[in-house]
C-alpha atoms as a PDB file:
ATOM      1  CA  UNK A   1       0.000   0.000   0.000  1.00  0.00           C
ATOM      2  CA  UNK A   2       1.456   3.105  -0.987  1.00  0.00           C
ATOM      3  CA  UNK A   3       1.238   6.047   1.270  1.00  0.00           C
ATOM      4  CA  UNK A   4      -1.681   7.752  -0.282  1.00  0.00           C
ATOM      5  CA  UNK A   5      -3.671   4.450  -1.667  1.00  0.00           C
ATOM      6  CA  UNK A   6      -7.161   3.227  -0.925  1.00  0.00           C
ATOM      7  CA  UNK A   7      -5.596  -0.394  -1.579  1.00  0.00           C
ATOM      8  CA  UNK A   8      -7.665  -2.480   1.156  1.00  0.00           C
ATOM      9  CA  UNK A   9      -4.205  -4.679   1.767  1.00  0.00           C
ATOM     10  CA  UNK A  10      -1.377  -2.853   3.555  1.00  0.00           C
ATOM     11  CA  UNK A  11       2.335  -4.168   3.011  1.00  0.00           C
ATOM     12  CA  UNK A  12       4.718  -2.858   5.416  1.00  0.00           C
ATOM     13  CA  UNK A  13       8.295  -3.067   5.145  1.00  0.00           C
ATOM     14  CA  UNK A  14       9.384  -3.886   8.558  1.00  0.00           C
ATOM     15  CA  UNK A  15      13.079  -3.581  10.346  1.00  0.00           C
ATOM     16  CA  UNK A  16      14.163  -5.036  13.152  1.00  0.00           C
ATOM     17  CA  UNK A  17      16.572  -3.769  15.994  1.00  0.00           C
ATOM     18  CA  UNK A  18      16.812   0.099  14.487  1.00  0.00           C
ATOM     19  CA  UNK A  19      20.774  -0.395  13.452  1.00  0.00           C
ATOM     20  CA  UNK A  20      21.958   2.744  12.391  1.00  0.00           C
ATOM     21  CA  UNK A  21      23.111   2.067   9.202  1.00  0.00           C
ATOM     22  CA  UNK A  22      19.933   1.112   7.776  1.00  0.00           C
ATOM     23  CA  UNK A  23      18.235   5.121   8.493  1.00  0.00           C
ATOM     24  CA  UNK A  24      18.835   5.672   4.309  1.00  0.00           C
ATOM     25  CA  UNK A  25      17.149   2.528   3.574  1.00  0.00           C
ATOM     26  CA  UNK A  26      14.405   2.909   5.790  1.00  0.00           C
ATOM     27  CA  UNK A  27      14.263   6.339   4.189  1.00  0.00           C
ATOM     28  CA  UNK A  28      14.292   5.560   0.483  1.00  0.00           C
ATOM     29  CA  UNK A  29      11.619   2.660   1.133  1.00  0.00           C
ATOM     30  CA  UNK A  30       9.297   6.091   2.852  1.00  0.00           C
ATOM     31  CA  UNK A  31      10.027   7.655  -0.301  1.00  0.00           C
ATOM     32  CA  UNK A  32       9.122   5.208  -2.723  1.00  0.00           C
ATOM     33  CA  UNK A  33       5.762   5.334  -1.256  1.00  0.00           C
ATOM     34  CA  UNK A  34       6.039   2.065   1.034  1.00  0.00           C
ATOM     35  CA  UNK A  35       4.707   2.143   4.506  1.00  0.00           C
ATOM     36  CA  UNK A  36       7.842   1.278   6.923  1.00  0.00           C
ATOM     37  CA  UNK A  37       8.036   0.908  10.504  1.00  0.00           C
ATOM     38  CA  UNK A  38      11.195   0.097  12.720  1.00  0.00           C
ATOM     39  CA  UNK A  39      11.057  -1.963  15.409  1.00  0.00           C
ATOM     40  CA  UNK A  40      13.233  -0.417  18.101  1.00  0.00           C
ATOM     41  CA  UNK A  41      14.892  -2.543  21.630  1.00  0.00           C
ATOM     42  CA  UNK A  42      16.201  -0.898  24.578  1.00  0.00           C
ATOM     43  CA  UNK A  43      19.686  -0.568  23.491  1.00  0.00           C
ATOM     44  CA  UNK A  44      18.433   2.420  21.503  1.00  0.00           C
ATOM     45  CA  UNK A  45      17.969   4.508  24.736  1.00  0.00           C
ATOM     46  CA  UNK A  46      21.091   3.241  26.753  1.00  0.00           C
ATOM     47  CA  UNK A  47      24.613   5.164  26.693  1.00  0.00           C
ATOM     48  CA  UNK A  48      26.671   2.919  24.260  1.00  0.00           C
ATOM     49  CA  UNK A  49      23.586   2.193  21.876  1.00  0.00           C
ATOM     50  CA  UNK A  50      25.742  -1.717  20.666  1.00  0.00           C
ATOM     51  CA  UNK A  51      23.497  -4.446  21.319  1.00  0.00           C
ATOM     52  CA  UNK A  52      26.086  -6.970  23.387  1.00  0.00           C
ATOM     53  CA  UNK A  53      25.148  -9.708  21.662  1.00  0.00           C
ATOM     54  CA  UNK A  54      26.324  -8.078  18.327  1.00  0.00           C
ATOM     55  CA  UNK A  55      29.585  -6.667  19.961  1.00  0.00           C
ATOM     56  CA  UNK A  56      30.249 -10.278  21.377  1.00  0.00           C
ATOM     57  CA  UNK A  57      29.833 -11.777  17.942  1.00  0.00           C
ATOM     58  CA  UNK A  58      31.814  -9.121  16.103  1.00  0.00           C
ATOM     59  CA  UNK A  59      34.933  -9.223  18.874  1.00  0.00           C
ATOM     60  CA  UNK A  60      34.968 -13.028  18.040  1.00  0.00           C
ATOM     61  CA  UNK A  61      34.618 -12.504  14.195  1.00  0.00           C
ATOM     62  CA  UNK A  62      32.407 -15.628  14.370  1.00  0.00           C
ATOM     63  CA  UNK A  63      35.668 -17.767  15.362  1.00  0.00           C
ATOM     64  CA  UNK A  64      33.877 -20.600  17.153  1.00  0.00           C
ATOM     65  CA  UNK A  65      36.765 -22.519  17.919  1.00  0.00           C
ATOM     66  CA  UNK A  66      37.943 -20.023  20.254  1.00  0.00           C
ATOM     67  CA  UNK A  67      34.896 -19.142  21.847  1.00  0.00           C
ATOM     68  CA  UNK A  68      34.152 -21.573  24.520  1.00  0.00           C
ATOM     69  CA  UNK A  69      37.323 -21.665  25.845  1.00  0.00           C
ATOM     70  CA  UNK A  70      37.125 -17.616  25.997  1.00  0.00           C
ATOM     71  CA  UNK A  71      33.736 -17.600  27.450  1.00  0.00           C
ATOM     72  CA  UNK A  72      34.457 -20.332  29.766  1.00  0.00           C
ATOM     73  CA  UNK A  73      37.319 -18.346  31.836  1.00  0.00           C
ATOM     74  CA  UNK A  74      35.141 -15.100  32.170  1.00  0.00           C
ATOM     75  CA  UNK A  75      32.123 -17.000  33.316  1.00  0.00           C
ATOM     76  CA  UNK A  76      34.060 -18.444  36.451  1.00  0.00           C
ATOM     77  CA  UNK A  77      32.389 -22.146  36.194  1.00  0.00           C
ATOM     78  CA  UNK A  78      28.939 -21.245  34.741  1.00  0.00           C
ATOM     79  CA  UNK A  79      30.464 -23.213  31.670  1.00  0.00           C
ATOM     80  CA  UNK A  80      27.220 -25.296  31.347  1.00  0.00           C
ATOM     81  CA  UNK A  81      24.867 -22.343  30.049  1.00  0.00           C
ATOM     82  CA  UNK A  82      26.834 -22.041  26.715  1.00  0.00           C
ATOM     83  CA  UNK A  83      26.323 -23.376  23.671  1.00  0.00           C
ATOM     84  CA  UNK A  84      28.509 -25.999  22.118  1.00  0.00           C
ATOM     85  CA  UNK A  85      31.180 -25.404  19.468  1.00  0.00           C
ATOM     86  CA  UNK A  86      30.126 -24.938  16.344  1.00  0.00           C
ATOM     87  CA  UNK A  87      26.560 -23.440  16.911  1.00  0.00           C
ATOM     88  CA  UNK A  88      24.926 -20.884  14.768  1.00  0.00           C
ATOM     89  CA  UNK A  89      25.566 -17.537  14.758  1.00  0.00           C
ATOM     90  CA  UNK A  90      22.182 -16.472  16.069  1.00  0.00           C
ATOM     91  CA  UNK A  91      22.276 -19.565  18.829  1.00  0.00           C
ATOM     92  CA  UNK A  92      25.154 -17.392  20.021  1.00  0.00           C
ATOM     93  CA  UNK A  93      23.418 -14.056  19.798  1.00  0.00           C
ATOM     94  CA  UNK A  94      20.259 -15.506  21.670  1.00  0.00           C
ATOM     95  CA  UNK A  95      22.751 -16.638  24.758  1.00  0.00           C
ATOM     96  CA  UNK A  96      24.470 -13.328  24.704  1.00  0.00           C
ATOM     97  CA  UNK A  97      21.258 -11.402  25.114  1.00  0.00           C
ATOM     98  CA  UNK A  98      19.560 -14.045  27.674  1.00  0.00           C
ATOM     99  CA  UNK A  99      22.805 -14.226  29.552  1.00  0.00           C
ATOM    100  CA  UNK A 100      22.705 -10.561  29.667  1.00  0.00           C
ATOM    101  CA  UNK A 101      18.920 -10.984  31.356  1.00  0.00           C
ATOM    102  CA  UNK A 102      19.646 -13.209  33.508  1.00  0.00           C
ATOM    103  CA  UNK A 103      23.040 -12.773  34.979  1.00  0.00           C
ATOM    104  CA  UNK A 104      24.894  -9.446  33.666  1.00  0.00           C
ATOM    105  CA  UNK A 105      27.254  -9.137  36.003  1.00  0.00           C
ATOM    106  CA  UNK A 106      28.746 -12.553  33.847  1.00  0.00           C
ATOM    107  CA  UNK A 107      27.614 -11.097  30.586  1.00  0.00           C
ATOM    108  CA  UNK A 108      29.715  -8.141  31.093  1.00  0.00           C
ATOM    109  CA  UNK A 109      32.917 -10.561  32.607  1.00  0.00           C
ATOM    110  CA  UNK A 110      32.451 -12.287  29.362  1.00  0.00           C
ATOM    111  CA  UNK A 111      32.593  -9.261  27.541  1.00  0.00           C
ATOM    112  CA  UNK A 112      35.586  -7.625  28.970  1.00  0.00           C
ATOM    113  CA  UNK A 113      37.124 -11.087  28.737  1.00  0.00           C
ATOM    114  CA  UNK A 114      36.782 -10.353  25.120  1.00  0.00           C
ATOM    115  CA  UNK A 115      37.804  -6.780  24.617  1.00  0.00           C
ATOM    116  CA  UNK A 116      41.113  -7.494  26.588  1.00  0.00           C
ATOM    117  CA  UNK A 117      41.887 -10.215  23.691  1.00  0.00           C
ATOM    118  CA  UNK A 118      41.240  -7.332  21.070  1.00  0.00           C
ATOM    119  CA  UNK A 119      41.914  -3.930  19.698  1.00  0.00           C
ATOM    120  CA  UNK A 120      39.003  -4.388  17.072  1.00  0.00           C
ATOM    121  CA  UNK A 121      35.735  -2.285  18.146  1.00  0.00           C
ATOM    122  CA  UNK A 122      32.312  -3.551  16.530  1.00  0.00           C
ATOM    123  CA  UNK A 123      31.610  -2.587  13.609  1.00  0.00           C
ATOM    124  CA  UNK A 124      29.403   0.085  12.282  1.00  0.00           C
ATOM    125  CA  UNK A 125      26.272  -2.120  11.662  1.00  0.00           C
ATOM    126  CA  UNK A 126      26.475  -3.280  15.479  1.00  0.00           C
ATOM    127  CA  UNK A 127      25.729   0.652  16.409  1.00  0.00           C
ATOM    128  CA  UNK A 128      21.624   1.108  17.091  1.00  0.00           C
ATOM    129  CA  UNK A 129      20.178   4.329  16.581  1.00  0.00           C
ATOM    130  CA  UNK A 130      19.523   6.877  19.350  1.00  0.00           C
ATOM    131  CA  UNK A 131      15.876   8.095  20.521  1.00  0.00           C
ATOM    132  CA  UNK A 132      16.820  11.350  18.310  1.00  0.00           C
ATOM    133  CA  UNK A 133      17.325   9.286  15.138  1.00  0.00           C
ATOM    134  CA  UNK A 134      13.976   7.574  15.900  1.00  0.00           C
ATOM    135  CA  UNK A 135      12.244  10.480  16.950  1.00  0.00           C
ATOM    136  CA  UNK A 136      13.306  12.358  13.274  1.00  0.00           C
ATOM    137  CA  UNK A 137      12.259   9.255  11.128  1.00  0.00           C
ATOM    138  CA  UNK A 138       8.952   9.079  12.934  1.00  0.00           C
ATOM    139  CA  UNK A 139       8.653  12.591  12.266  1.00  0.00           C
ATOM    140  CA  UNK A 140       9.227  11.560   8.437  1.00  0.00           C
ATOM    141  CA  UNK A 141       6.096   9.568   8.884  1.00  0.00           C
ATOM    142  CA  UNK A 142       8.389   6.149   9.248  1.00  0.00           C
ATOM    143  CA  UNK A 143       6.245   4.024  12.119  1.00  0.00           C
ATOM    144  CA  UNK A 144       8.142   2.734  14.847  1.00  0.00           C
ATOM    145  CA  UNK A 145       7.172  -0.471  16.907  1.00  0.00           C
ATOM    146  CA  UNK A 146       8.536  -1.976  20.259  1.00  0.00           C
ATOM    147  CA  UNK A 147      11.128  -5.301  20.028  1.00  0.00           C
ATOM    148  CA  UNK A 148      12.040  -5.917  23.760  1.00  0.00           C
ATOM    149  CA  UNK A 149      14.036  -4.168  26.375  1.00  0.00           C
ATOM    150  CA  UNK A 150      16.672  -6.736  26.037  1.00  0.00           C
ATOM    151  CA  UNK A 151      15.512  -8.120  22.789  1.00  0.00           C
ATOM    152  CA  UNK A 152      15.595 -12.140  24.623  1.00  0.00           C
ATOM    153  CA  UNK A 153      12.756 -14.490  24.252  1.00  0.00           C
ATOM    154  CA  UNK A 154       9.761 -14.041  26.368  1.00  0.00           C
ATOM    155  CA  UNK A 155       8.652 -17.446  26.618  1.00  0.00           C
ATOM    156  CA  UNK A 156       8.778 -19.534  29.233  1.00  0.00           C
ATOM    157  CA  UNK A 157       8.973 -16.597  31.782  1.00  0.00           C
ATOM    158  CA  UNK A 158       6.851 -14.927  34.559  1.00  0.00           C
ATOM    159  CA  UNK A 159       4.262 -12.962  33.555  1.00  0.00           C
ATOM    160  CA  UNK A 160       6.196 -10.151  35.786  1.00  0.00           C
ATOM    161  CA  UNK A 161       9.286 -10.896  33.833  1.00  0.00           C
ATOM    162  CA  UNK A 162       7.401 -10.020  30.718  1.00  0.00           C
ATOM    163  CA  UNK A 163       5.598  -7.372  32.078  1.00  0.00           C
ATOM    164  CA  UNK A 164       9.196  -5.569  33.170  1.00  0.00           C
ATOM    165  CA  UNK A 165      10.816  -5.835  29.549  1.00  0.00           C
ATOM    166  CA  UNK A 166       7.383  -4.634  27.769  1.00  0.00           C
ATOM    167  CA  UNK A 167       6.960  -2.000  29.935  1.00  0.00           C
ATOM    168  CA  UNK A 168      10.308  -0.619  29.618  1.00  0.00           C
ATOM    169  CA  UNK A 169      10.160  -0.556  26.258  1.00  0.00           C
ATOM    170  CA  UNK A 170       7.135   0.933  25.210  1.00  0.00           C
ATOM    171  CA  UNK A 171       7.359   3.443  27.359  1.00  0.00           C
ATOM    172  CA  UNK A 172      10.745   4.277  25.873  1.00  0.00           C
ATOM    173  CA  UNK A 173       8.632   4.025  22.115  1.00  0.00           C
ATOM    174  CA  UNK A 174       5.845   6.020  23.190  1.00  0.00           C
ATOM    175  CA  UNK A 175       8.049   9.034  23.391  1.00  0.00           C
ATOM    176  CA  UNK A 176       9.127   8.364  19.678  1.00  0.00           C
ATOM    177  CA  UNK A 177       6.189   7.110  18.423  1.00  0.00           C
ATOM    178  CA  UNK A 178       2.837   6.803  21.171  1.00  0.00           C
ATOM    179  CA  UNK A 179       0.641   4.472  18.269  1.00  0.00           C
ATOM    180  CA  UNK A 180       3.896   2.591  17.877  1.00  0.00           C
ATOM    181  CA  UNK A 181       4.522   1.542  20.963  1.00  0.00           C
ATOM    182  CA  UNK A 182       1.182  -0.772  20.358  1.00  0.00           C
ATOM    183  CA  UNK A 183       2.995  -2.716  17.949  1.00  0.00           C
ATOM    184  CA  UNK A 184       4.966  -5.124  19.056  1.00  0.00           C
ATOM    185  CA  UNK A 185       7.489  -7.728  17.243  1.00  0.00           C
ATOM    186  CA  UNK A 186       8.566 -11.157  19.394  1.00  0.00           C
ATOM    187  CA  UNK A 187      12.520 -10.823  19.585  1.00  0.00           C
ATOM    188  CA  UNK A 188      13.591 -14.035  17.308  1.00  0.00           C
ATOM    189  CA  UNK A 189       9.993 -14.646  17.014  1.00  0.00           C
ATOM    190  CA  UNK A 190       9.344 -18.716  15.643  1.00  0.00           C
ATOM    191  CA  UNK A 191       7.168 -21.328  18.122  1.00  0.00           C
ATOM    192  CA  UNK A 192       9.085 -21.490  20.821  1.00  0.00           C
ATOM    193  CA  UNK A 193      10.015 -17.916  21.564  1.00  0.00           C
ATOM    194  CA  UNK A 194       6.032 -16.982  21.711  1.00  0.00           C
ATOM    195  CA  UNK A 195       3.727 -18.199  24.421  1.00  0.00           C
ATOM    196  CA  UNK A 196       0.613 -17.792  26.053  1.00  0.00           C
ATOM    197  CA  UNK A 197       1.592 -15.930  29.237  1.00  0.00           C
ATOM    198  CA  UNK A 198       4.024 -13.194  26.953  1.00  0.00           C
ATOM    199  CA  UNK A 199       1.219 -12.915  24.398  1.00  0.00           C
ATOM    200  CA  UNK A 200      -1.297 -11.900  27.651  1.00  0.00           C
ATOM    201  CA  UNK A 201       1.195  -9.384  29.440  1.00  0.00           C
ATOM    202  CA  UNK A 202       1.882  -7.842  26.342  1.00  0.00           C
ATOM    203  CA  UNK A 203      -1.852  -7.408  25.654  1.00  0.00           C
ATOM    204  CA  UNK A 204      -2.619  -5.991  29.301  1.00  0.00           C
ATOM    205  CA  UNK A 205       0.276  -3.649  28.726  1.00  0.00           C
ATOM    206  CA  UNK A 206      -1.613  -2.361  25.761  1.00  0.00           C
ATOM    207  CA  UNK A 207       0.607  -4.057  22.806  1.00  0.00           C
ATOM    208  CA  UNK A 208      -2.406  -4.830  20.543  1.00  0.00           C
ATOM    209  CA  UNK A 209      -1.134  -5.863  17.753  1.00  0.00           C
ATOM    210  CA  UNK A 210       1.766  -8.694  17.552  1.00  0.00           C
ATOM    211  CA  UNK A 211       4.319  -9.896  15.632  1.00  0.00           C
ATOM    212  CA  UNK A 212       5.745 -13.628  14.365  1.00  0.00           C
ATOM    213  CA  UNK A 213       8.482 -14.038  11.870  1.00  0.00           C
ATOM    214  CA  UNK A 214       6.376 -17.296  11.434  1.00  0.00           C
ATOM    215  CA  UNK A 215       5.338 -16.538   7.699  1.00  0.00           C
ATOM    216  CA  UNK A 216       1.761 -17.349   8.767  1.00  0.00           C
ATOM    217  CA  UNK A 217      -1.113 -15.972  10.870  1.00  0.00           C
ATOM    218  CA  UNK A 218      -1.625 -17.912  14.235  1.00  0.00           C
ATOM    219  CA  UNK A 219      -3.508 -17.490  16.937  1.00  0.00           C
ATOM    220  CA  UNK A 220      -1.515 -17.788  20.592  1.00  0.00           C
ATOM    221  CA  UNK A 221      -3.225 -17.344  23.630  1.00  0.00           C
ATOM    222  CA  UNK A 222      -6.701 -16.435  22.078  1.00  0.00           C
ATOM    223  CA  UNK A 223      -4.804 -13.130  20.475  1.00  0.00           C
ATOM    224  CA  UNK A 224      -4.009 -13.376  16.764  1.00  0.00           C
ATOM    225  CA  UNK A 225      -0.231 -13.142  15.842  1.00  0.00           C
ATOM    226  CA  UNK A 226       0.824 -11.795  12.190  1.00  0.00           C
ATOM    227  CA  UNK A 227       3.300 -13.600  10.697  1.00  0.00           C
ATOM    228  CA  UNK A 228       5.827 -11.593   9.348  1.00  0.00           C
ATOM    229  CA  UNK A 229       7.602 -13.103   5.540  1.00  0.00           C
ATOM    230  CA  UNK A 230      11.571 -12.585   6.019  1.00  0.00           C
ATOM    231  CA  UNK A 231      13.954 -11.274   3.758  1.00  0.00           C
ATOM    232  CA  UNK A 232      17.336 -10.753   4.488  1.00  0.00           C
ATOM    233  CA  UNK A 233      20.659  -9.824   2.859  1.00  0.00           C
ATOM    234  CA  UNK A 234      18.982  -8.936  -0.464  1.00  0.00           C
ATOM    235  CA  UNK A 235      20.314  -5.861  -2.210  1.00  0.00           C
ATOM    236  CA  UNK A 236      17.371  -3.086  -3.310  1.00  0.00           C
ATOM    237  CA  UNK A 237      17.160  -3.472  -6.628  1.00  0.00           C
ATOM    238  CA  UNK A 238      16.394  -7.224  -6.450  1.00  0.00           C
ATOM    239  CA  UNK A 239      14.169  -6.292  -3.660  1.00  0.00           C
ATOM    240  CA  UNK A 240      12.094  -4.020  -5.179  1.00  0.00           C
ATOM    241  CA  UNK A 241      11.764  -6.497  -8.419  1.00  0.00           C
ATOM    242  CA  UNK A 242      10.715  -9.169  -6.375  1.00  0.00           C
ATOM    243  CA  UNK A 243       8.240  -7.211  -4.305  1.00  0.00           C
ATOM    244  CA  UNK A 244       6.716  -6.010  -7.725  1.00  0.00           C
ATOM    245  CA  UNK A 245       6.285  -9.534  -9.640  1.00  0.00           C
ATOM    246  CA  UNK A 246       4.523 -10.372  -6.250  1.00  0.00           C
ATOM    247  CA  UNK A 247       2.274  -7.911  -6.449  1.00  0.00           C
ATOM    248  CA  UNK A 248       1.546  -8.307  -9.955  1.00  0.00           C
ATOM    249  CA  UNK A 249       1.052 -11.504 -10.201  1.00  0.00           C
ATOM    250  CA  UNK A 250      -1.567 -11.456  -7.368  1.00  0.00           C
ATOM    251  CA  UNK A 251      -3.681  -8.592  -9.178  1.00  0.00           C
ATOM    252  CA  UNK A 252      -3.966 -10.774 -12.031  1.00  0.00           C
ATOM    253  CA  UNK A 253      -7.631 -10.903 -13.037  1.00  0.00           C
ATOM    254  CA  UNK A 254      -8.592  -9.090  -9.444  1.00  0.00           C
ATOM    255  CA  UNK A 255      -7.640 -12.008  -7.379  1.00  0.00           C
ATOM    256  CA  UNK A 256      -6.227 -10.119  -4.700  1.00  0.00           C
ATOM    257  CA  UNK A 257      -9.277  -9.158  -2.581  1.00  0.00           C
ATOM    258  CA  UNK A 258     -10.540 -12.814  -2.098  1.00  0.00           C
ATOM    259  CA  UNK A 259      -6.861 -13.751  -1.008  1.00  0.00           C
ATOM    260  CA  UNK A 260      -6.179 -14.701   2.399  1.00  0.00           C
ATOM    261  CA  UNK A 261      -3.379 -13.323   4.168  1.00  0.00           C
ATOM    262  CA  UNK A 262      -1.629 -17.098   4.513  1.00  0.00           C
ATOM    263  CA  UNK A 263      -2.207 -17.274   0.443  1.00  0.00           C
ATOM    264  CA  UNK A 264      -1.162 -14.137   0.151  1.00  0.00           C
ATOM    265  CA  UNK A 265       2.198 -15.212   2.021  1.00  0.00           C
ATOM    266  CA  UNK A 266       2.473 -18.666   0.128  1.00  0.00           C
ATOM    267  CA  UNK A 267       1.621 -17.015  -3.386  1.00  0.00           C
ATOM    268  CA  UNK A 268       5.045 -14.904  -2.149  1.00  0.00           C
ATOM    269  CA  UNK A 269       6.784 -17.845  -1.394  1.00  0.00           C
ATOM    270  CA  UNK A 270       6.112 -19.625  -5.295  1.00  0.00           C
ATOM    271  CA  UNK A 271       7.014 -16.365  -7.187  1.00  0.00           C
ATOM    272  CA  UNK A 272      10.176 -16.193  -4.917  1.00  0.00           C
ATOM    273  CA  UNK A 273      10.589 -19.282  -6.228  1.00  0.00           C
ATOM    274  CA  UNK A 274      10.066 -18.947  -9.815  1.00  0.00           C
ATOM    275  CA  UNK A 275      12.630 -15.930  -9.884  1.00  0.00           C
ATOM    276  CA  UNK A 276      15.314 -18.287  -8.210  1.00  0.00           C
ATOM    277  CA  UNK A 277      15.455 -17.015  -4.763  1.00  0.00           C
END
């Protein structure tokens, strides 16, 4: 939906975390008429604005080999939370940021265990943007949306647990964006980082409408969850091809309107397909 249409199905073009780096992006998606909203964490409004879990992956430059043994002398016997050699990159961000809930005091031994080892500082695209950069993008008319305090999964915890990150955080949005901070996008967001107690705290703290990077519309909790489709590490121009043949192909001989929104996602999926991606 462009920004002026009547179209009766919105698209929005959604980014995660509010990384710095991606402001002109966001930008030139506003001014090609897309409807865009950012979904900001916590980090935005601290003092170093680096997400840790970033600056621990980029201080390790994704050397796994080295990274238990590092991580194992800074967390002083607490060896058993980490992950084994070899595990993803995102496995590794997800303990980062849950160690960093749970026990920070570790997360930041771990940390400076790191830094001593290295001159390197994170890179750019580690660096989120500040409530300032937020506040002028929203003033653009870009949307902004609430991802966590300490972007970590919210299942499996207290309903005060949950109710301490939400509340953090979109009270921090509100002052970028007030409709905004109603929008809110699970951290990592697939089955098991959604569950019924997070989807009801987030409701009571006035989050009405939810996010899944699912790919699909479910239903958690008796609140409805919109599945968000994923696209990563695509450069624009492809981007903007792909979102077009999409588009097109689904306005062929006005079948659009009687399209679900899981069709809608799956007809996606087949001309992604089709175009080799």
């Amino acid at each position: 939906e462009g920004v002026d249409s009547t179209a009766r199905i919105r698209v929005e073009i959604h980014f995660d975390d509010a990384y710095s780096e991606i402001a002109p992006m966001v930008r030139a998606c506003h001014d090609h008429g897309l409807a865009v909203r950012i979904f900001a964490t916590g980090y935005s409004f601290g003092a170093e604005r680096v997400m840790p879990g970033d600056e621990f992956l980029s201080y390790l430059n994704h050397d796994f080999g080295t990274t238990t043994a590092a991580s194992r002398r800074a967390a002083n016997g607490a060896a058993e939370k980490l992950p084994a050699d070899g595990t993803r990159a995102d496995e590794w961000h997800r303990f980062f940021c849950d160690l960093w809930r749970d026990d920070p005091d570790q997360a930041k031994g771990i940390l400076d265990q790191v830094r001593a080892s290295s001159d390197d500082r994170p890179p750019l695209e580690s660096v989120v943007m500040s409530p300032a950069e937020l506040q002028g993008l929203s003033r653009e008319g870009c949307l902004v949306g609430a991802h966590g305090y300490v972007h970590t999964r919210l299942s499996g915890r207290s309903a005060d647990f949950v109710a301490a990150d939400t509340d953090r955080i979109t009270e921090l949005v509100a002052e970028v964006d007030a409709v905004g901070a109603t929008h809110f996008a699970f951290p990592y967001g697939s089955d098991s980082d959604i569950d019924a107690t997070a989807v009801a705290t987030l409701r009571r703290a006035g989050c009405t409408t939810l996010y899944s990077t699912l790919g699909r519309d479910v239903e958690i909790g008796g609140a409805p969850i919109l599945g968000r489709f994923q696209v990563g590490n695509l450069d624009g121009l492809n981007f903007a091809e792909c979102l077009d043949r999409c588009i097109s192909t689904l306005l062929v001989d006005d079948g659009l309107d009687s399209l679900g929104s899981n069709h809608f996602l799956h007809d996606v999926v087949d001309v992604l397909e089709d175009t080799g991606w």
